[in-house]
CSV table of C-alpha atoms (C1' of nucleotides) in Angstrom, one decimal:
chain,number,residue,atom,x,y,z
T,1,MET,CA,51.8,-20.2,53.6
T,2,LYS,CA,48.5,-20.9,55.9
T,3,ARG,CA,46.4,-17.8,57.5
T,4,LEU,CA,45.8,-18.0,61.7
T,5,THR,CA,42.7,-17.5,63.3
T,6,LYS,CA,42.6,-16.0,66.7
T,7,ASP,CA,42.3,-19.1,68.0
T,8,ASP,CA,45.4,-20.2,66.6
T,9,TRP,CA,47.2,-17.8,68.2
T,10,VAL,CA,45.4,-18.3,71.7
T,11,GLN,CA,46.7,-22.4,71.2
T,12,PHE,CA,49.6,-21.4,70.9
T,13,GLY,CA,49.7,-18.6,73.1
T,14,LEU,CA,49.0,-21.4,75.7
T,15,LYS,CA,51.8,-23.8,74.9
T,16,VAL,CA,54.7,-20.6,74.6
T,17,LEU,CA,53.5,-20.4,78.6
T,18,LYS,CA,53.5,-23.6,79.2
T,19,ASN,CA,56.6,-24.2,78.1
T,20,GLU,CA,58.6,-21.3,78.1
T,21,GLY,CA,56.6,-18.9,80.9
T,22,TYR,CA,54.8,-16.0,81.1
T,23,SER,CA,57.8,-13.7,79.4
T,24,GLN,CA,57.8,-14.9,75.8
T,25,LEU,CA,54.4,-13.8,75.7
T,26,LYS,CA,55.9,-11.0,73.6
T,27,ALA,CA,53.5,-10.1,70.2
T,28,GLY,CA,57.0,-9.9,68.2
T,29,THR,CA,58.9,-13.1,69.6
T,30,LEU,CA,54.9,-14.8,68.8
T,31,ALA,CA,54.7,-14.0,65.5
T,32,LYS,CA,58.5,-14.4,64.6
T,33,ARG,CA,58.3,-18.2,65.5
T,34,LEU,CA,54.1,-18.3,63.7
T,35,ASN,CA,56.3,-17.0,61.2
T,36,VAL,CA,54.5,-13.9,59.9
T,37,SER,CA,54.7,-10.8,61.3
T,38,ARG,CA,53.2,-8.7,64.2
T,39,GLY,CA,50.5,-7.1,61.5
T,40,SER,CA,48.8,-10.8,62.3
T,41,PHE,CA,49.2,-10.0,66.0
T,42,TYR,CA,47.6,-7.0,66.4
T,43,TRP,CA,45.0,-8.3,63.5
T,44,HIS,CA,43.3,-10.8,65.8
T,45,PHE,CA,44.0,-9.1,68.7
T,46,GLU,CA,43.6,-5.4,70.3
T,47,ASP,CA,46.5,-5.1,72.6
T,48,LEU,CA,48.6,-7.1,74.7
T,49,ASN,CA,46.1,-7.2,77.4
T,50,ALA,CA,43.2,-9.1,75.1
T,51,PHE,CA,45.4,-11.5,74.2
T,52,HIS,CA,46.5,-11.9,77.5
T,53,ALA,CA,42.5,-12.0,78.3
T,54,ALA,CA,41.6,-15.2,75.9
T,55,LEU,CA,44.3,-16.9,77.3
T,56,ILE,CA,43.2,-16.3,80.8
T,57,ALA,CA,39.7,-16.9,79.4
T,58,GLU,CA,40.8,-20.1,77.6
T,59,PHE,CA,42.7,-21.2,80.7
T,60,TRP,CA,39.6,-20.9,83.4
T,61,SER,CA,37.0,-23.1,81.1
T,62,VAL,CA,39.5,-26.0,80.2
T,63,SER,CA,40.1,-26.3,84.3
T,64,GLU,CA,36.2,-25.5,85.0
T,65,ASN,CA,35.8,-27.8,82.6
T,66,ILE,CA,37.6,-30.5,84.1
T,67,ALA,CA,36.6,-29.7,87.7
T,68,SER,CA,33.0,-29.9,87.0
T,69,THR,CA,33.5,-34.0,85.4
T,70,LEU,CA,34.0,-34.7,89.2
T,71,GLY,CA,30.4,-35.4,89.8
T,72,SER,CA,30.4,-38.8,87.4
T,73,ASN,CA,32.7,-40.5,89.5
T,74,HIS,CA,30.6,-42.3,91.8
T,75,GLY,CA,31.8,-42.9,95.8
T,76,PRO,CA,34.0,-40.8,97.5
T,77,HIS,CA,37.1,-43.1,97.2
T,78,GLN,CA,37.3,-43.1,93.3
T,79,LYS,CA,36.0,-39.5,93.5
T,80,LEU,CA,39.1,-38.3,95.6
T,81,GLN,CA,40.8,-40.2,93.3
T,82,PHE,CA,39.7,-39.0,90.0
T,83,LEU,CA,40.2,-35.3,91.4
T,84,MET,CA,44.1,-35.7,92.7
T,85,HIS,CA,44.7,-37.6,89.4
T,86,ALA,CA,43.4,-34.8,87.6
T,87,THR,CA,45.3,-32.4,89.2
T,88,GLN,CA,48.2,-34.0,88.8
T,89,GLN,CA,47.5,-34.7,84.6
T,90,ALA,CA,49.2,-34.1,80.8
T,91,ASP,CA,48.4,-29.8,81.3
T,92,PHE,CA,49.1,-29.5,85.3
T,93,GLU,CA,52.3,-27.8,83.9
T,94,LEU,CA,49.6,-25.5,81.8
T,95,GLU,CA,48.5,-24.2,85.7
T,96,ARG,CA,52.1,-23.9,86.9
T,97,ALA,CA,52.6,-21.4,84.3
T,98,PHE,CA,49.6,-19.6,84.7
T,99,ARG,CA,49.9,-20.1,88.8
T,100,ALA,CA,53.2,-18.3,88.6
T,101,TRP,CA,52.2,-15.8,85.9
T,102,GLY,CA,49.5,-14.9,89.0
T,103,ARG,CA,52.5,-14.1,91.0
T,104,VAL,CA,52.7,-10.8,88.9
T,105,HIS,CA,49.7,-10.6,87.2
T,106,GLN,CA,46.5,-9.1,89.1
T,107,ASP,CA,43.8,-11.1,86.6
T,108,VAL,CA,45.3,-13.9,86.5
T,109,GLY,CA,45.5,-14.5,90.2
T,110,LEU,CA,41.8,-13.9,90.1
T,111,GLN,CA,41.6,-16.6,88.5
T,112,ILE,CA,43.7,-18.4,90.3
T,113,GLU,CA,42.0,-18.0,93.2
T,114,ARG,CA,38.6,-18.8,92.2
T,115,LEU,CA,40.0,-22.1,90.3
T,116,ASP,CA,41.2,-22.6,94.0
T,117,GLN,CA,38.2,-22.0,96.0
T,118,MET,CA,36.5,-24.4,93.6
T,119,ARG,CA,37.9,-27.2,93.7
T,120,LEU,CA,38.8,-27.2,97.9
T,121,ALA,CA,35.2,-26.3,98.4
T,122,VAL,CA,34.3,-29.5,96.3
T,123,VAL,CA,37.4,-31.5,97.9
T,124,HIS,CA,35.7,-30.2,101.1
T,125,SER,CA,32.2,-32.2,99.8
T,126,ILE,CA,33.5,-35.0,99.0
T,127,VAL,CA,35.7,-35.4,102.3
T,128,LYS,CA,32.7,-35.0,104.2
T,129,ASP,CA,31.0,-37.8,102.9
T,130,ALA,CA,33.8,-40.1,103.0
T,131,ILE,CA,34.4,-39.3,106.9
T,132,GLU,CA,33.4,-40.5,110.1
T,133,VAL,CA,34.4,-37.1,112.1
T,134,PRO,CA,33.2,-34.5,110.4
T,135,GLU,CA,34.5,-32.2,112.8
T,136,LYS,CA,37.6,-32.7,111.0
T,137,SER,CA,36.7,-32.2,107.4
T,138,GLU,CA,37.9,-28.6,106.7
T,139,SER,CA,41.0,-29.2,108.0
T,140,LEU,CA,41.5,-32.7,106.0
T,141,ALA,CA,40.0,-31.1,102.8
T,142,LYS,CA,42.6,-28.0,102.9
T,143,PHE,CA,45.6,-30.3,103.8
T,144,THR,CA,44.8,-32.7,100.8
T,145,TYR,CA,43.7,-29.6,98.4
T,146,ALA,CA,47.2,-28.4,99.7
T,147,ALA,CA,49.2,-32.1,99.0
T,148,ALA,CA,48.1,-32.1,95.7
T,149,ILE,CA,49.0,-28.9,94.3
T,150,GLY,CA,51.9,-28.6,96.2
T,151,LEU,CA,53.1,-32.1,94.7
T,152,MET,CA,52.0,-29.7,90.7
T,153,THR,CA,54.1,-26.9,92.5
T,154,LEU,CA,57.7,-29.3,93.1
T,155,GLY,CA,56.8,-31.5,89.9
T,156,LYS,CA,55.4,-35.3,90.1
T,157,GLU,CA,58.6,-36.5,88.1
T,158,LYS,CA,60.4,-34.4,90.6
T,159,VAL,CA,58.5,-36.0,93.6
T,160,GLY,CA,58.4,-39.3,92.2
T,161,LEU,CA,55.3,-40.8,93.9
T,162,THR,CA,53.3,-42.9,92.2
T,163,ASP,CA,50.0,-43.7,92.2
T,164,THR,CA,49.2,-46.1,94.0
T,165,ASP,CA,51.2,-44.6,96.6
T,166,LEU,CA,49.4,-41.5,96.5
T,167,ALA,CA,45.9,-43.3,96.5
T,168,GLY,CA,47.2,-44.8,99.5
T,169,VAL,CA,48.4,-42.0,101.2
T,170,ILE,CA,45.1,-40.2,100.9
T,171,ASP,CA,42.9,-43.5,101.9
T,172,ALA,CA,45.3,-43.9,105.1
T,173,LEU,CA,44.7,-40.3,105.8
T,174,LEU,CA,40.9,-40.3,105.9
T,175,GLY,CA,40.1,-43.7,107.0
T,176,LEU,CA,39.0,-45.3,104.1
T,177,GLU,CA,39.1,-48.6,102.2
T,178,SER,CA,41.0,-48.4,98.8
T,179,ALA,CA,38.6,-51.3,97.8
H,1,MET,CA,70.9,12.1,101.4
H,2,LYS,CA,72.4,8.4,103.0
H,3,ARG,CA,74.9,6.5,100.8
H,4,LEU,CA,73.9,2.9,99.6
H,5,THR,CA,76.2,-0.4,101.0
H,6,LYS,CA,75.9,-3.9,97.8
H,7,ASP,CA,73.8,-5.1,100.8
H,8,ASP,CA,70.9,-2.2,100.9
H,9,TRP,CA,70.9,-3.2,97.4
H,10,VAL,CA,70.2,-6.5,98.2
H,11,GLN,CA,67.9,-6.3,100.6
H,12,PHE,CA,65.5,-3.7,99.2
H,13,GLY,CA,65.9,-6.1,96.3
H,14,LEU,CA,64.3,-9.1,98.0
H,15,LYS,CA,61.5,-6.6,99.5
H,16,VAL,CA,60.8,-5.8,96.2
H,17,LEU,CA,61.5,-9.2,94.9
H,18,LYS,CA,58.7,-10.6,97.7
H,19,ASN,CA,55.8,-8.0,97.5
H,20,GLU,CA,55.8,-7.5,93.7
H,21,GLY,CA,57.1,-9.7,92.0
H,22,TYR,CA,60.9,-10.1,89.5
H,23,SER,CA,60.2,-8.4,87.1
H,24,GLN,CA,60.0,-5.2,89.1
H,25,LEU,CA,63.6,-6.4,89.6
H,26,LYS,CA,65.2,-3.6,87.2
H,27,ALA,CA,68.1,-1.2,87.5
H,28,GLY,CA,66.0,2.4,86.8
H,29,THR,CA,62.9,1.3,88.8
H,30,LEU,CA,64.7,0.2,92.0
H,31,ALA,CA,67.1,2.9,91.5
H,32,LYS,CA,64.0,5.8,91.7
H,33,ARG,CA,62.3,4.0,94.9
H,34,LEU,CA,65.9,4.3,96.4
H,35,ASN,CA,66.6,8.5,95.3
H,36,VAL,CA,69.5,7.3,93.7
H,37,SER,CA,70.2,6.9,90.0
H,38,ARG,CA,71.2,3.8,87.7
H,39,GLY,CA,75.2,5.1,88.1
H,40,SER,CA,74.8,3.7,92.1
H,41,PHE,CA,73.6,0.0,90.6
H,42,TYR,CA,76.4,-0.6,87.8
H,43,TRP,CA,78.8,1.1,90.5
H,44,HIS,CA,77.8,-2.0,93.0
H,45,PHE,CA,76.9,-4.6,90.4
H,46,GLU,CA,78.9,-5.0,87.6
H,47,ASP,CA,75.4,-6.2,86.0
H,48,LEU,CA,71.8,-7.8,86.4
H,49,ASN,CA,73.3,-10.9,86.1
H,50,ALA,CA,75.2,-9.9,89.0
H,51,PHE,CA,72.6,-8.3,91.0
H,52,HIS,CA,70.0,-11.4,90.5
H,53,ALA,CA,73.0,-14.1,91.4
H,54,ALA,CA,73.5,-11.9,94.7
H,55,LEU,CA,69.5,-12.2,95.8
H,56,ILE,CA,69.5,-15.9,94.7
H,57,ALA,CA,72.8,-16.4,97.5
H,58,GLU,CA,71.5,-14.1,100.0
H,59,PHE,CA,68.1,-16.6,99.8
H,60,TRP,CA,70.2,-19.4,99.2
H,61,SER,CA,72.0,-18.9,102.4
H,62,VAL,CA,69.3,-17.5,104.5
H,63,SER,CA,66.9,-20.7,103.9
H,64,GLU,CA,69.8,-22.9,104.5
H,65,ASN,CA,70.1,-21.7,108.2
H,66,ILE,CA,66.7,-22.1,108.7
H,67,ALA,CA,66.5,-25.9,107.8
H,68,SER,CA,69.1,-26.5,109.4
H,69,THR,CA,68.4,-24.8,112.8
H,70,LEU,CA,66.2,-28.0,113.1
H,71,GLY,CA,68.4,-30.4,114.4
H,72,SER,CA,67.8,-28.9,118.0
H,73,ASN,CA,64.1,-29.8,118.5
H,74,HIS,CA,63.4,-33.4,120.1
H,75,GLY,CA,61.3,-35.8,119.1
H,76,PRO,CA,59.8,-36.3,115.9
H,77,HIS,CA,56.6,-34.2,116.6
H,78,GLN,CA,58.7,-31.4,118.0
H,79,LYS,CA,60.5,-31.5,114.3
H,80,LEU,CA,57.8,-31.6,112.3
H,81,GLN,CA,56.2,-29.0,114.1
H,82,PHE,CA,58.9,-26.8,113.7
H,83,LEU,CA,59.5,-28.1,110.3
H,84,MET,CA,55.8,-27.1,109.3
H,85,HIS,CA,55.9,-23.7,110.9
H,86,ALA,CA,59.0,-22.8,109.9
H,87,THR,CA,57.5,-23.4,105.7
H,88,GLN,CA,55.4,-21.6,106.4
H,89,GLN,CA,56.7,-18.6,108.5
H,90,ALA,CA,56.6,-15.2,108.3
H,91,ASP,CA,59.1,-14.7,104.9
H,92,PHE,CA,57.2,-17.8,103.0
H,93,GLU,CA,56.0,-15.4,100.2
H,94,LEU,CA,59.8,-14.6,99.6
H,95,GLU,CA,60.1,-18.1,99.2
H,96,ARG,CA,57.1,-18.3,97.1
H,97,ALA,CA,58.3,-15.5,94.8
H,98,PHE,CA,61.5,-17.1,93.8
H,99,ARG,CA,59.8,-20.4,93.4
H,100,ALA,CA,57.7,-17.7,91.1
H,101,TRP,CA,60.8,-16.7,89.3
H,102,GLY,CA,62.8,-19.7,89.1
H,103,ARG,CA,59.6,-21.1,86.0
H,104,VAL,CA,61.1,-18.0,83.7
H,105,HIS,CA,65.2,-18.5,85.6
H,106,GLN,CA,67.0,-21.6,85.5
H,107,ASP,CA,69.9,-21.1,88.0
H,108,VAL,CA,66.7,-19.6,90.5
H,109,GLY,CA,64.6,-22.8,88.7
H,110,LEU,CA,68.5,-24.3,90.2
H,111,GLN,CA,68.3,-23.2,93.7
H,112,ILE,CA,64.9,-24.0,94.5
H,113,GLU,CA,64.9,-28.1,93.4
H,114,ARG,CA,68.3,-28.2,95.9
H,115,LEU,CA,65.9,-26.7,98.6
H,116,ASP,CA,63.4,-28.7,98.4
H,117,GLN,CA,66.1,-31.9,97.7
H,118,MET,CA,67.3,-30.8,101.1
H,119,ARG,CA,64.4,-30.7,102.8
H,120,LEU,CA,62.5,-33.9,101.6
H,121,ALA,CA,65.9,-35.7,102.8
H,122,VAL,CA,65.3,-34.0,106.1
H,123,VAL,CA,61.3,-34.4,106.8
H,124,HIS,CA,62.3,-38.1,105.5
H,125,SER,CA,64.7,-39.0,107.9
H,126,ILE,CA,62.7,-37.4,110.5
H,127,VAL,CA,59.7,-39.3,109.7
H,128,LYS,CA,61.5,-42.7,109.1
H,129,ASP,CA,61.8,-42.3,113.0
H,130,ALA,CA,58.5,-41.4,113.6
H,131,ILE,CA,56.0,-44.1,112.2
H,132,GLU,CA,55.9,-47.9,112.3
H,133,VAL,CA,55.9,-49.2,109.4
H,134,PRO,CA,59.2,-47.8,107.5
H,135,GLU,CA,58.3,-48.9,104.3
H,136,LYS,CA,55.6,-46.2,104.2
H,137,SER,CA,58.2,-43.5,105.2
H,138,GLU,CA,58.6,-42.1,101.8
H,139,SER,CA,55.4,-41.6,100.9
H,140,LEU,CA,54.1,-40.1,103.5
H,141,ALA,CA,56.9,-37.7,103.7
H,142,LYS,CA,56.3,-37.1,100.1
H,143,PHE,CA,52.7,-36.4,101.0
H,144,THR,CA,53.7,-34.1,104.2
H,145,TYR,CA,56.2,-32.2,102.4
H,146,ALA,CA,53.8,-31.3,99.5
H,147,ALA,CA,51.0,-30.5,101.8
H,148,ALA,CA,54.0,-28.0,103.0
H,149,ILE,CA,55.0,-26.2,99.9
H,150,GLY,CA,51.0,-26.4,99.1
H,151,LEU,CA,50.3,-24.3,101.6
H,152,MET,CA,53.2,-21.9,100.8
H,153,THR,CA,51.4,-21.9,97.3
H,154,LEU,CA,48.1,-21.0,98.1
H,155,GLY,CA,48.6,-18.1,100.9
H,156,LYS,CA,48.2,-19.8,104.3
H,157,GLU,CA,45.5,-16.8,105.2
H,158,LYS,CA,43.9,-17.6,101.9
H,159,VAL,CA,43.4,-21.9,102.8
H,160,GLY,CA,43.4,-20.8,107.3
H,161,LEU,CA,44.6,-24.1,108.4
H,162,THR,CA,44.8,-23.1,112.0
H,163,ASP,CA,48.9,-24.8,113.2
H,164,THR,CA,47.2,-27.1,116.6
H,165,ASP,CA,44.6,-28.3,113.2
H,166,LEU,CA,47.7,-28.8,110.9
H,167,ALA,CA,49.2,-30.5,114.1
H,168,GLY,CA,46.2,-32.8,114.6
H,169,VAL,CA,46.3,-33.8,110.7
H,170,ILE,CA,50.0,-34.4,110.5
H,171,ASP,CA,49.5,-36.6,114.1
H,172,ALA,CA,46.8,-38.8,113.0
H,173,LEU,CA,48.7,-38.9,109.0
H,174,LEU,CA,51.6,-40.4,111.1
H,175,GLY,CA,49.9,-42.2,114.0
H,176,LEU,CA,51.7,-40.1,116.5
H,177,GLU,CA,49.8,-38.8,119.6
H,178,SER,CA,50.1,-34.8,120.0
H,179,ALA,CA,52.2,-35.1,123.5
F,1,DG,C1',94.3,19.8,105.1
F,2,DT,C1',95.2,17.8,100.8
F,3,DA,C1',95.1,13.2,98.7
F,4,DA,C1',92.1,9.3,98.1
F,5,DT,C1',88.8,6.3,97.3
F,6,DT,C1',84.0,5.4,97.4
F,7,DC,C1',79.9,6.4,96.3
F,8,DA,C1',76.6,8.6,92.5
F,9,DA,C1',75.0,11.5,89.3
F,10,DG,C1',74.1,12.5,83.6
F,11,DA,C1',74.7,12.2,78.9
F,12,DC,C1',74.9,8.2,75.2
F,13,DA,C1',74.5,4.8,72.1
F,14,DC,C1',72.2,1.3,71.7
F,15,DT,C1',68.3,-2.9,71.6
F,16,DA,C1',63.9,-4.6,72.4
F,17,DG,C1',59.2,-4.3,72.7
F,18,DT,C1',54.3,-1.6,71.9
F,19,DG,C1',50.9,0.3,69.1
F,20,DT,C1',49.5,2.7,64.4
F,21,DA,C1',48.6,3.5,59.7
F,22,DT,C1',49.1,2.5,55.5
F,23,DG,C1',49.8,-0.2,51.7
F,24,DG,C1',49.8,-4.5,49.6
F,25,DT,C1',47.4,-10.2,48.7
F,26,DG,C1',44.9,-14.1,48.2
F,27,DG,C1',40.4,-16.0,47.4
F,28,DC,C1',35.4,-16.1,47.8
F,29,DA,C1',31.4,-13.6,46.5
F,30,DA,C1',28.2,-11.9,42.8
C,1,DT,C1',36.4,-10.7,36.5
C,2,DT,C1',35.6,-7.8,39.3
C,3,DG,C1',35.2,-6.1,43.8
C,4,DC,C1',35.7,-7.0,48.6
C,5,DC,C1',37.2,-8.8,52.8
C,6,DA,C1',39.8,-11.3,55.8
C,7,DC,C1',44.4,-11.5,56.9
C,8,DC,C1',49.3,-10.2,56.8
C,9,DA,C1',53.7,-6.9,56.3
C,10,DT,C1',56.0,-3.0,56.3
C,11,DA,C1',57.8,0.9,57.7
C,12,DC,C1',56.8,4.6,61.5
C,13,DA,C1',57.3,6.8,66.2
C,14,DC,C1',57.5,6.3,70.8
C,15,DT,C1',58.7,4.0,75.4
C,16,DA,C1',61.5,1.6,78.5
C,17,DG,C1',65.0,-1.0,79.4
C,18,DT,C1',70.7,-2.0,79.7
C,19,DG,C1',75.5,-0.9,80.0
C,20,DT,C1',79.0,2.5,79.4
C,21,DC,C1',81.7,7.2,80.1
C,22,DT,C1',83.3,10.7,81.9
C,23,DT,C1',82.8,14.2,85.8
C,24,DG,C1',81.6,15.3,90.2
C,25,DA,C1',80.7,15.4,95.5
C,26,DA,C1',81.5,13.3,100.1
C,27,DT,C1',84.4,10.3,103.0
C,28,DT,C1',88.4,8.8,104.7
C,29,DA,C1',92.8,8.1,105.4
C,30,DC,C1',97.8,10.2,105.8
DNA sequence: GTAATTCAAGACACTAGTGTATGGTGGCAA
DNA sequence: TTGCCACCATACACTAGTGTCTTGAATTAC
């Protein structure tokens, strides 16, 4: 029987959070599914709070990393495409789970707000460079980011909006050419 | 000491759900805050599931009612304004709480999906009547509704988008005049 | 005014979860 | 090969929650 590291627990925690929601983040439940006892859990983590904090930290570092890779794209069109795609990407289900968790767990809620502020600022700076009427940039950025979060909340698969359709709408909204 | 009705419990449950999240929907906790014992709870409700079902039913009937009052407005501009305002209205915090709950409770999740489908259809029909290029109506409707949900998820107060700004963006998106 | 009904208190048994303390084991170093 | 240390099992005490049952009190009906 393979023994576990702290990171094994964290990664498994994120997986469970993503698929079942935070209500399943319990020492006993997780231990059983990892074929160990709670003794393992309490060796790696002081208590449940420490475990939660580790999950939050991991989520934040991943999310932050994604947002910061944005600068490598050139042109507002490409940047926006990339950002919208990023917020709709594979692990948007994890963020969705975190957002739900954030509604009842203050620490999580604060990280989510921090993430939103960061990304909104990025979107705003892009939009400002992209449109011709600067005083409209703030409303447009907020609306655009809200749409991204809405698509994530509703579930990309449920809404059924293709990437190209999405690109068309955004370009129309901002008066860009989809070149 | 005033005695309680079933509806007193339901209304109080919705209030707690809205403010503290569904993790506080426990017989003992609620009873204590209502200055009664759990005996009252279990007299009015078979068990916790029955109580949850009552909350879901109440939420649904209220939500459905709001959406169905839409027909009384005339003109796509007014209708959209009303709808966007409705999704941003006073009790959007309750819906937010329900959405978070829906992530870990199947019955709730189903009602939320049902609500989204209903409202999306309404938005689509409005948009279709409003724009000149019908083949774009679906993407535009989806995007618009997603933005509404995103604004609700992020929190109106946090985003800080005024009603008039919002109206301007939507009209621009659909090519309407804000007459 | 009395009886029936409605609402609630309180005690009980049960389950699920947390956190602690102590002891066991496998692998690596000296 | 001995011993140490990282990792885990197990047992325990404790808390919080569910749901049941019996009793009691306050309204309502008659």
